[in-house]
Short mmCIF file of C-alpha atoms in Angstrom, two decimals:
data_model
loop_
_atom_site.label_atom_id
_atom_site.label_comp_id
_atom_site.label_asym_id
_atom_site.label_seq_id
_atom_site.Cartn_x
_atom_site.Cartn_y
_atom_site.Cartn_z
CA MET I 1 -76.16 133.97 91.84
CA LEU I 2 -78.37 134.01 88.29
CA LEU I 3 -78.86 130.29 88.26
CA LEU I 4 -80.10 131.28 91.99
CA ALA I 5 -82.10 134.41 90.80
CA SER I 6 -83.56 132.55 87.98
CA GLY I 7 -85.37 129.75 90.62
CA ALA I 8 -83.37 127.36 89.31
CA ASP I 9 -82.10 124.98 91.44
CA PRO I 10 -77.60 124.31 90.95
CA VAL I 11 -78.48 120.70 92.53
CA LEU I 12 -80.06 120.21 88.77
CA VAL I 13 -78.21 121.56 86.80
CA PRO I 14 -75.55 119.61 86.25
CA THR I 15 -78.24 117.05 85.23
CA TRP I 16 -79.83 118.80 83.40
CA VAL I 17 -77.19 119.58 81.20
CA GLY I 18 -75.80 115.96 80.89
CA ALA I 19 -78.82 115.03 79.39
CA ILE I 20 -78.34 117.61 77.02
CA ALA I 21 -75.46 116.38 76.25
CA ALA I 22 -76.55 112.06 75.81
CA VAL I 23 -78.54 113.37 73.43
CA LEU I 24 -76.25 115.96 71.40
CA ALA I 25 -74.22 113.02 71.57
CA ALA I 26 -77.26 110.10 70.48
CA ALA I 27 -78.12 112.45 67.52
CA LEU I 28 -74.72 112.86 66.64
CA ALA I 29 -74.76 109.11 66.21
CA GLY I 30 -77.26 108.57 65.19
CA PHE I 31 -76.32 111.47 61.83
CA ALA I 32 -72.21 108.89 61.84
CA LEU I 33 -73.90 106.46 61.58
CA ILE I 34 -76.75 108.02 57.81
CA PRO I 35 -74.08 107.35 55.21
CA ALA I 36 -72.88 103.83 57.03
CA ALA I 37 -76.06 102.41 56.19
CA ILE I 38 -77.14 103.95 52.79
CA GLN I 39 -73.59 102.10 52.15
CA VAL I 40 -75.26 98.55 53.02
CA ARG I 41 -78.02 98.42 51.24
CA GLN I 42 -75.85 99.90 48.29
CA ASN I 43 -73.41 96.75 49.03
CA SER I 44 -77.20 94.09 49.70
CA LYS I 45 -77.75 95.74 45.69
CA GLN I 46 -74.78 95.41 44.19
CA ILE I 47 -74.71 91.72 45.89
CA ALA I 48 -78.20 91.07 44.91
CA ALA I 49 -77.73 92.24 41.38
CA ALA I 50 -74.16 90.21 40.94
CA ALA I 51 -76.63 87.04 42.30
CA LEU I 52 -78.73 87.73 39.16
CA ARG I 53 -75.78 88.28 36.91
CA GLU I 54 -74.27 84.76 38.09
CA ALA I 55 -77.82 82.87 37.25
CA GLN I 56 -78.44 84.47 34.28
CA ASP I 57 -75.44 83.65 32.44
CA SER I 58 -75.69 79.96 34.20
CA GLU I 59 -78.37 80.38 33.04
CA ASP I 60 -76.83 81.44 29.14
CA GLN I 61 -74.34 79.08 29.49
CA THR I 62 -76.70 75.54 30.16
CA ARG I 63 -79.81 76.55 28.37
CA PRO I 64 -81.23 75.52 24.93
CA TYR I 65 -81.39 77.36 21.98
CA VAL I 66 -83.62 75.46 19.34
CA GLY I 67 -82.66 77.80 15.48
CA MET I 68 -84.83 77.65 12.22
CA ASP I 69 -84.10 77.77 8.84
CA VAL I 70 -85.34 78.02 5.26
CA VAL I 71 -82.38 76.40 3.40
CA PRO I 72 -81.73 74.71 -0.82
CA SER I 73 -83.84 71.53 -0.57
CA ILE I 74 -81.64 68.11 -1.95
CA ALA I 75 -85.15 67.20 -3.90
CA GLY I 76 -83.52 70.76 -6.03
CA GLY I 77 -85.64 71.99 -8.49
CA GLY I 78 -86.05 75.79 -6.54
CA SER I 79 -87.49 73.75 -3.64
CA PHE I 80 -86.59 74.62 0.18
CA ASP I 81 -86.41 72.98 3.22
CA LEU I 82 -86.49 73.15 6.42
CA VAL I 83 -83.47 73.52 9.25
CA ILE I 84 -84.43 72.48 13.10
CA GLU I 85 -81.08 71.95 16.00
CA ASN I 86 -81.40 72.28 19.01
CA PHE I 87 -77.19 74.85 19.25
CA GLY I 88 -77.73 74.77 23.61
CA ARG I 89 -76.15 71.97 26.04
CA THR I 90 -79.33 70.89 27.29
CA THR I 91 -82.36 68.76 26.10
CA ALA I 92 -85.05 71.14 24.50
CA ARG I 93 -88.47 69.72 25.22
CA ASN I 94 -91.99 70.02 24.77
CA ILE I 95 -90.60 72.39 20.34
CA ARG I 96 -93.65 73.60 18.59
CA ILE I 97 -93.84 75.05 15.52
CA ARG I 98 -95.93 76.94 14.31
CA LEU I 99 -96.64 79.71 11.97
CA ALA I 100 -97.73 83.17 12.07
CA ASP I 101 -99.87 84.24 9.62
CA SER I 102 -101.28 81.42 8.31
CA VAL I 103 -102.05 76.95 9.33
CA PHE I 104 -100.55 73.91 7.92
CA GLY I 105 -102.76 72.32 5.94
CA ALA I 106 -103.18 70.46 2.64
CA GLN I 107 -104.43 73.47 0.41
CA TYR I 108 -105.47 70.82 -2.63
CA GLN I 109 -106.44 67.31 -2.48
CA ASP I 110 -102.85 66.56 -3.97
CA ASP I 111 -100.92 67.94 -0.64
CA SER I 112 -98.79 65.44 0.28
CA VAL I 113 -96.73 68.39 1.87
CA SER I 114 -98.33 70.19 3.71
CA ALA I 115 -100.63 67.83 5.64
CA ALA I 116 -97.62 66.09 6.69
CA LEU I 117 -96.61 69.09 7.92
CA ALA I 118 -99.44 69.22 9.65
CA ARG I 119 -99.84 66.19 11.12
CA VAL I 120 -96.22 66.05 12.51
CA PHE I 121 -95.88 69.90 13.55
CA ALA I 122 -99.72 69.25 16.07
CA LYS I 123 -97.45 66.93 18.86
CA PRO I 124 -94.85 68.62 19.89
CA PHE I 125 -91.02 66.79 19.73
CA ASP I 126 -87.47 67.32 21.95
CA LEU I 127 -84.34 68.03 20.47
CA SER I 128 -81.26 66.83 22.37
CA PRO I 129 -78.09 69.50 22.96
CA GLY I 130 -76.44 68.75 18.55
CA ALA I 131 -79.97 67.63 17.40
CA ARG I 132 -81.19 68.46 14.67
CA ARG I 133 -84.23 67.72 11.76
CA ARG I 134 -84.31 68.48 8.59
CA LEU I 135 -87.71 68.52 6.42
CA PHE I 136 -89.78 70.06 2.82
CA TRP I 137 -90.71 72.82 3.15
CA HIS I 138 -92.03 74.46 0.05
CA LEU I 139 -92.44 73.28 -3.22
CA PRO I 140 -92.96 75.34 -6.40
CA ASP I 141 -95.88 74.93 -8.30
CA ASP I 142 -94.98 72.30 -11.33
CA PRO I 143 -96.19 73.11 -14.81
CA LYS I 144 -96.06 69.79 -15.52
CA ALA I 145 -98.19 68.88 -11.70
CA GLN I 146 -101.69 68.34 -11.56
CA PRO I 147 -103.10 69.50 -10.13
CA ARG I 148 -101.31 73.34 -10.21
CA GLY I 149 -100.08 74.87 -6.83
CA ALA I 150 -97.57 74.66 -4.62
CA LYS I 151 -96.75 72.19 -1.79
CA GLY I 152 -95.58 72.60 1.67
CA ALA I 153 -95.79 75.92 3.35
CA PRO I 154 -96.35 79.70 2.40
CA ALA I 155 -93.32 81.45 -0.21
CA ALA I 156 -94.29 84.20 2.63
CA ASP I 157 -94.57 83.79 6.40
CA THR I 158 -92.53 83.73 10.51
CA VAL I 159 -91.42 80.07 11.62
CA ILE I 160 -92.52 80.57 15.92
CA ALA I 161 -90.79 77.64 17.55
CA THR I 162 -91.47 77.77 21.42
CA TYR I 163 -89.62 75.20 24.01
CA GLN I 164 -88.59 74.81 27.54
CA TRP I 165 -85.57 73.55 29.69
CA GLN I 166 -86.22 71.78 32.65
CA PRO I 167 -83.71 73.57 35.24
CA GLY I 168 -83.31 70.71 37.50
CA SER I 169 -83.97 71.15 41.53
CA ASP I 170 -87.16 72.33 42.45
CA ARG I 171 -86.58 74.91 39.60
CA GLU I 172 -90.28 75.38 37.50
CA ALA I 173 -89.47 74.47 33.67
CA GLN I 174 -88.27 78.05 31.67
CA GLN I 175 -90.42 78.48 28.78
CA TYR I 176 -88.48 80.35 25.00
CA GLU I 177 -89.56 81.21 21.83
CA GLU I 178 -87.96 82.11 18.56
CA ARG I 179 -88.97 83.54 16.02
CA TYR I 180 -87.63 83.26 12.12
CA PRO I 181 -89.53 84.74 9.03
CA TYR I 182 -88.63 84.66 5.47
CA ASP I 183 -89.67 85.33 2.36
CA LEU I 184 -88.77 82.31 -0.04
CA THR I 185 -90.36 85.00 -3.23
CA ASP I 186 -86.88 85.85 -5.55
CA TRP I 187 -84.64 83.08 -3.67
CA PRO I 188 -84.49 80.74 -6.29
CA THR I 189 -83.58 82.97 -9.00
CA ILE I 190 -80.54 83.50 -7.08
CA ILE I 191 -79.32 80.65 -5.82
CA PRO I 192 -77.21 78.74 -7.50
CA ARG I 193 -78.02 75.12 -8.84
CA PRO I 194 -75.16 72.16 -9.49
CA TYR I 195 -74.48 71.73 -13.10
CA THR I 196 -75.01 68.32 -13.63
CA GLY I 197 -72.33 67.95 -16.55
CA ALA I 198 -73.45 68.23 -20.70
CA ASP I 199 -75.30 65.27 -22.31
CA ALA I 200 -73.64 64.14 -25.33
CA GLN I 201 -74.79 63.95 -29.01
CA GLY I 202 -75.10 61.30 -30.77
CA SER I 203 -76.88 58.30 -31.02
CA ASN I 204 -78.45 56.02 -28.39
CA ASP I 205 -76.48 53.12 -30.08
CA ASP I 206 -73.37 54.50 -29.84
CA PRO I 207 -71.85 52.99 -26.83
CA ASN I 208 -68.85 55.54 -26.44
CA LYS I 209 -72.02 58.21 -25.41
CA HIS I 210 -72.73 56.43 -21.93
CA LEU I 211 -69.29 57.13 -21.62
CA ARG I 212 -68.14 60.37 -22.38
CA ASN I 213 -71.94 61.45 -20.49
CA ILE I 214 -70.39 59.38 -17.26
CA ALA I 215 -66.67 61.82 -17.88
CA HIS I 216 -69.01 64.37 -17.87
CA GLY I 217 -70.30 64.03 -15.11
CA ILE I 218 -67.23 63.48 -13.69
CA ARG I 219 -65.98 66.98 -14.65
CA ALA I 220 -69.03 68.88 -13.49
CA VAL I 221 -68.43 66.58 -9.60
CA ALA I 222 -64.66 68.05 -9.82
CA HIS I 223 -65.76 71.70 -10.28
CA HIS I 224 -68.27 71.79 -8.53
CA ALA I 225 -65.23 70.31 -5.44
CA GLY I 226 -63.43 73.10 -5.94
CA GLU I 227 -66.34 75.93 -6.07
CA GLN I 228 -66.89 74.84 -2.41
CA HIS I 229 -64.28 77.02 -1.89
CA ARG I 230 -64.65 80.11 -3.11
#
């Protein structure tokens, strides 16, 4: 009676109710899908992050690693060598070596070491896995030499190595850079030097003097061999 009095058609009332119910059901279904959509998005992000981690892990395990170290030279006398080595599992290509605060080049006419370093490092080179290069790096001033002056690289600076890795397939070559700061100012004072053995006293005409020097040298070798295991 109320529906008829308000002018509503009793035949259309069920249709309205069904439409409203359908809208409400659709809205409820949409709200119900929101958590699922959020979960799908989170899963997608996690999958993408895992793929990136796997790609990075693969690169970390297979890329080259160029390391540098300045070590006491085989020339002795407070000199130092530069060791460049590829610790990675693939070839390091187009390696370029430079200094951060200076350039390679002869400081005076007889500075052959600096001039040679400038020529060598003017061109890029490759290092296969496990390969290494050892070069004269810094030779201190020799008071007996003329002209006076240190040879090679400066006593303090930062060595910069840039190099490439070609991962294969269609990927672009990856670029890397390593920096190795060093300061040799006090190292010659505190680095132990090998002892060559005492010199035998006596006349050079004494035939036993040479034998005594040999004995002293053998004892020095034995001493150094034992100290290697300290």
